[in-house]
Coordinates of C-alpha atoms in Angstrom, one line a residue:
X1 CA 85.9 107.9 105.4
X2 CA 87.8 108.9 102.3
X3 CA 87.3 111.8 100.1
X4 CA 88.3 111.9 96.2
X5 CA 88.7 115.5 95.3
X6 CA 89.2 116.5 91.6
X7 CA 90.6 119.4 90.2
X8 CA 91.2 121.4 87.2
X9 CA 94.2 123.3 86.3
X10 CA 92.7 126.3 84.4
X11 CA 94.0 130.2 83.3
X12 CA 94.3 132.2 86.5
X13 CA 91.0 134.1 87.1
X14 CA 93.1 137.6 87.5
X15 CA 94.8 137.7 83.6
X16 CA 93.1 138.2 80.7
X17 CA 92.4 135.6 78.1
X18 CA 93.5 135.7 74.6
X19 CA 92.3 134.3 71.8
X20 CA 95.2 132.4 69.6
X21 CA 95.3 134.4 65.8
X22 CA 94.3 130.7 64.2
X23 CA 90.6 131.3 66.0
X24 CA 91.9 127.7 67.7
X25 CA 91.6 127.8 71.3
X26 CA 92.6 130.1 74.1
X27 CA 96.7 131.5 74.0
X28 CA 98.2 129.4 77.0
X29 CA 101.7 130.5 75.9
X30 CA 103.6 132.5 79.3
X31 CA 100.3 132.5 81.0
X32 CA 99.5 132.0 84.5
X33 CA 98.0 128.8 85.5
X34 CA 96.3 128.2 88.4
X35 CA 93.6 126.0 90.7
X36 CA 90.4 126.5 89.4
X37 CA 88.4 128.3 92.3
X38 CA 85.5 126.0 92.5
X39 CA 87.7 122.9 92.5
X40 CA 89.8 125.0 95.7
X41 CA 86.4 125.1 97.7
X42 CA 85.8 121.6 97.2
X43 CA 89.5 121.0 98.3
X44 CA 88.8 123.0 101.8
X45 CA 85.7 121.5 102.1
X46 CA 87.6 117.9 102.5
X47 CA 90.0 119.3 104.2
X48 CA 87.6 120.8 107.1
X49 CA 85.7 117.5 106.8
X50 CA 89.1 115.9 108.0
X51 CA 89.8 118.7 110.9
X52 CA 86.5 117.1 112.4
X53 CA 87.4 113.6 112.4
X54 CA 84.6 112.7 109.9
X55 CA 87.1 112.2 107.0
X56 CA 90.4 110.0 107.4
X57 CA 91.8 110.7 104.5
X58 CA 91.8 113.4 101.1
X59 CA 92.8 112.5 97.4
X60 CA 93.2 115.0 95.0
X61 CA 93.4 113.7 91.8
X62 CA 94.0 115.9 88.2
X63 CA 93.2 114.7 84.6
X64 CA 95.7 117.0 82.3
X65 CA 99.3 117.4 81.4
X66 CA 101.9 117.0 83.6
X67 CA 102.3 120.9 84.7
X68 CA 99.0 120.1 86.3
X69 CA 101.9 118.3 88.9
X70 CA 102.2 122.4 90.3
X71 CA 98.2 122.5 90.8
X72 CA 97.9 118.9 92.7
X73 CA 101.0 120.5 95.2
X74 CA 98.9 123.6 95.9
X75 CA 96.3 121.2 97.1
X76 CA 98.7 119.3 99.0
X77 CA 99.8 122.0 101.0
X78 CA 96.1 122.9 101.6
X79 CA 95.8 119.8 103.3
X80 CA 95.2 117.0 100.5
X81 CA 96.7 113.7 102.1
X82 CA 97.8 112.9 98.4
X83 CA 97.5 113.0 95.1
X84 CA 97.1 111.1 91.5
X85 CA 97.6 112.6 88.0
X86 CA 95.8 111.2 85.1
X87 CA 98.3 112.6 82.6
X88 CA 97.1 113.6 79.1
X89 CA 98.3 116.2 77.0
X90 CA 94.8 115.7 74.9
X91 CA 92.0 118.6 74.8
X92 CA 89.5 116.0 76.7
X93 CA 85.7 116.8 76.7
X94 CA 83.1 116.5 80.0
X95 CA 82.3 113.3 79.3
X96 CA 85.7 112.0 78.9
X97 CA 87.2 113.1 82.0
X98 CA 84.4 111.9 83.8
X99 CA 85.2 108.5 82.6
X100 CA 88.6 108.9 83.7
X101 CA 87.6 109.9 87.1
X102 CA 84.5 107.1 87.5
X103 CA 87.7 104.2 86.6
X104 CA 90.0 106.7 89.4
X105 CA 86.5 106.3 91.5
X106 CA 86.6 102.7 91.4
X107 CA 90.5 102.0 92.1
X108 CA 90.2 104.6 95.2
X109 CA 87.0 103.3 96.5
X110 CA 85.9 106.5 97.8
X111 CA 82.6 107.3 100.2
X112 CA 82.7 111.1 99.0
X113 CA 83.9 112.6 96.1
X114 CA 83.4 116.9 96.0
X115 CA 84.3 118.6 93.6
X116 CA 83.5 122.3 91.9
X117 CA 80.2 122.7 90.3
X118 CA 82.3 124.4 87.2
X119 CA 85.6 125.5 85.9
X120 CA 86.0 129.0 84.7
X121 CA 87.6 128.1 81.6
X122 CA 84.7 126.2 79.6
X123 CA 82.4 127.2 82.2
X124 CA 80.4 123.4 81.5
X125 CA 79.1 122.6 84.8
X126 CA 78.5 118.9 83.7
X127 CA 81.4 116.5 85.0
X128 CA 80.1 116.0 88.4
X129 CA 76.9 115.1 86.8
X130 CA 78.0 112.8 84.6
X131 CA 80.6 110.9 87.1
X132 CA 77.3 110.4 89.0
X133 CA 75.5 109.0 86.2
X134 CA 78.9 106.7 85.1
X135 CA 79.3 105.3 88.6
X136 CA 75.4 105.2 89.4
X137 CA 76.3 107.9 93.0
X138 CA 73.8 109.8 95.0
X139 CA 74.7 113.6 93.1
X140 CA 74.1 117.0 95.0
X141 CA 75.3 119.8 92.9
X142 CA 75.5 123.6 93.8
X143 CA 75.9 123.0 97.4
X144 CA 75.9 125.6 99.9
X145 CA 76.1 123.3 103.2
X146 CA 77.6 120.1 103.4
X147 CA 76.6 117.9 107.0
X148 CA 77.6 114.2 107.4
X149 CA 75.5 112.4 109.4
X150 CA 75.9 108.9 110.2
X151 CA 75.2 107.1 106.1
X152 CA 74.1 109.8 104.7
X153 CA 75.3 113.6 103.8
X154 CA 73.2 116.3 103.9
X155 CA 73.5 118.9 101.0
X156 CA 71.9 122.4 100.9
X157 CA 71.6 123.5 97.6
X158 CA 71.2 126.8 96.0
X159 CA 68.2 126.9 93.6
X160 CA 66.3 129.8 92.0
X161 CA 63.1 129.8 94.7
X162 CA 66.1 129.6 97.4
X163 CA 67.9 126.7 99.1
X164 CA 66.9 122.8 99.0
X165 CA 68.2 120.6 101.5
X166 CA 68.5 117.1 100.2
X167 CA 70.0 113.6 102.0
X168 CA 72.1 111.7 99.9
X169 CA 72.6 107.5 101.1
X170 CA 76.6 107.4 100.6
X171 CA 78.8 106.8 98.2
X172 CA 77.7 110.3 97.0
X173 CA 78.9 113.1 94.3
X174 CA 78.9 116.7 95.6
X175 CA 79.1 119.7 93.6
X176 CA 80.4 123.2 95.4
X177 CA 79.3 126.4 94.7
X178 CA 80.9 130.1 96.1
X179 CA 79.0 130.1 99.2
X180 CA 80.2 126.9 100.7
X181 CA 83.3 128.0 102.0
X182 CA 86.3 130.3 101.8
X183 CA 89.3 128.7 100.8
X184 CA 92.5 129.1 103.1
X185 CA 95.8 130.0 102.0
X186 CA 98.9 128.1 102.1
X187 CA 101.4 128.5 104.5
X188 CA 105.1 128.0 103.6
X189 CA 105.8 125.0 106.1
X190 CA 103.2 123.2 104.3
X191 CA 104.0 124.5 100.7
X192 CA 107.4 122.7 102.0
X193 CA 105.3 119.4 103.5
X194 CA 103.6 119.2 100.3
X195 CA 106.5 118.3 98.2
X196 CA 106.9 115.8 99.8
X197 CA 103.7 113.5 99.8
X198 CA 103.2 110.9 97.1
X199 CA 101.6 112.0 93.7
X200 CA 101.1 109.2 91.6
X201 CA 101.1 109.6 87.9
X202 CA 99.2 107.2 85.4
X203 CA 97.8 107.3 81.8
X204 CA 94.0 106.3 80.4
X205 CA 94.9 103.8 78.8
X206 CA 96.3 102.0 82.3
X207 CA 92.6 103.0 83.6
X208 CA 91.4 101.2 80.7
X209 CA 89.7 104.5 79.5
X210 CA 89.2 105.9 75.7
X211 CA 89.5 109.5 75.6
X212 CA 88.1 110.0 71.8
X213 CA 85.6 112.5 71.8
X214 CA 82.6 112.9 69.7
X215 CA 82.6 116.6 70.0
X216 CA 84.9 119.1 68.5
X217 CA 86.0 122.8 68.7
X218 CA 85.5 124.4 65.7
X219 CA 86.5 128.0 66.6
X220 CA 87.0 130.0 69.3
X221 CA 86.2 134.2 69.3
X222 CA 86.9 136.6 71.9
X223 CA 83.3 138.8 72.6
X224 CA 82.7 141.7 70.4
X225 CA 84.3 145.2 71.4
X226 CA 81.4 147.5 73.4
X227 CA 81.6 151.0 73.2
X228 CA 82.3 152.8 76.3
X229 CA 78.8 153.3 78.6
X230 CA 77.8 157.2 79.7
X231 CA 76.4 158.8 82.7
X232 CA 73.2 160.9 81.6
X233 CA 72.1 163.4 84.1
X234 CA 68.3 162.5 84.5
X235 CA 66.0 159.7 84.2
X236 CA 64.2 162.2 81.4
X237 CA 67.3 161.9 79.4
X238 CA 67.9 158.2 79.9
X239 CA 64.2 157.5 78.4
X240 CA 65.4 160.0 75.2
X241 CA 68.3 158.5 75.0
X242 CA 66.8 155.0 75.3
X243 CA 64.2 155.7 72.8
X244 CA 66.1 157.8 70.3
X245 CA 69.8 156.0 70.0
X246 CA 69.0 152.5 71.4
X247 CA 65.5 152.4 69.8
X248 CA 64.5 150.0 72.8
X249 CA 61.4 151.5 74.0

């Protein structure tokens, strides 16, 4: 069995985002990039799918500039097999990388693609969807539990009334959520290892693809400045307080 895994080079979760003074996007400028967390679950996932002899082999594959090079190596040396850049220095929309993906999808011939449900920079949770619709996959998203049994994988999802098991007839999408797994870390002998596996580079318009989007970012605002919370010494002065400054009850 092979596994496609994609992945998103995003803003490390641990600095904080600024807005660019032109209200045009977020200030990437001598910020920290990293492997967007979801897409690292999905990553181990493949990997421990691989450990146990279900999986033969793991492609990690990246649709972004070609720094996104650094975040396809970290997945390497998590235990990737190898990896293939879709290189485009374009802001590209849901829709659009899922297009690039489903023409990846067909070249790769994959029986299992996971991927994260999200990435924590636009925070769309759409592209797995969509890659299911474009290439016409079984889709589980916001899995929990992932079991492969014989033709078909068994996905536990996390809904609002609890967890739904469903079985999925492969080729399949899967989407992971927190709970799925807990990411190793790299060692330095295969930090090392990974430099040296293939990463292939190629452009959408080799895929065939059009990237033009129909959507557009007009601006982007950082949230409005709170004012600091306070500690009130009894629930008799929260409901004053309540009533009298926050006029909520």
């Amino acid at each position: 069995m092979k596994i496609l895994v994609p992945v998103k080079r995003v803003v490390d979760y641990n600095v904080k985002v600024r807005v660019k003074a032109d209200n045009s996007g977020v200030d990437l400028a001598n910020v920290k990039m990293a492997l967007n967390p979801f897409c690292e679950i999905a990553v181990e996932e493949a990997v421990r799918l691989k450990e146990q002899g279900i999986a033969s082999e793991v492609v990690v594959v990246s649709v972004g500039p070609a720094a996104a090079q650094e975040q396809l190596r970290t997945a390497l040396a998590l235990g990737a097999d190898r990896a293939v850049l879709v290189e485009s220095d374009a802001e590209l929309g849901s829709l659009a990388v899922a297009k690039l993906l489903k023409a990846v999808v067909d070249k790769e011939q994959p029986q299992l693609v996971i991927l994260g449900k999200q990435a924590i920079d636009s925070d769309n949770n759409q592209t797995g969807q969509m890659l299911a619709a474009l290439s016409g996959f079984a889709q589980g998203t916001f899995a929990s539990k992932v079991e492969i049994a014989g033709d078909k994988v068994n996905v536990t999802r996390e809904i609002d009334g609890g967890l739904q098991t469903v079985a999925l007839t492969l080729p399949a999408i899967v989407t992971t959520d927190l709970r799925l797994n807990e990411p190793r870390y790299a060692s330095l002998p295969n930090i090392m290892k990974a430099k040296k596996k293939p990463l292939e580079t190629v452009t959408p318009d080799a895929l065939g693809v059009s990237t033009a989007s129909s959507v557009k970012t007009l601006k982007v605002e950082a949230p409005a400045a709170r004012s600091a919370g306070i500690k009130v010494k009894s629930v008799a002065e929260l409901v004053e307080k309540l009533k009298n400054e926050a006029k909520v009850i």
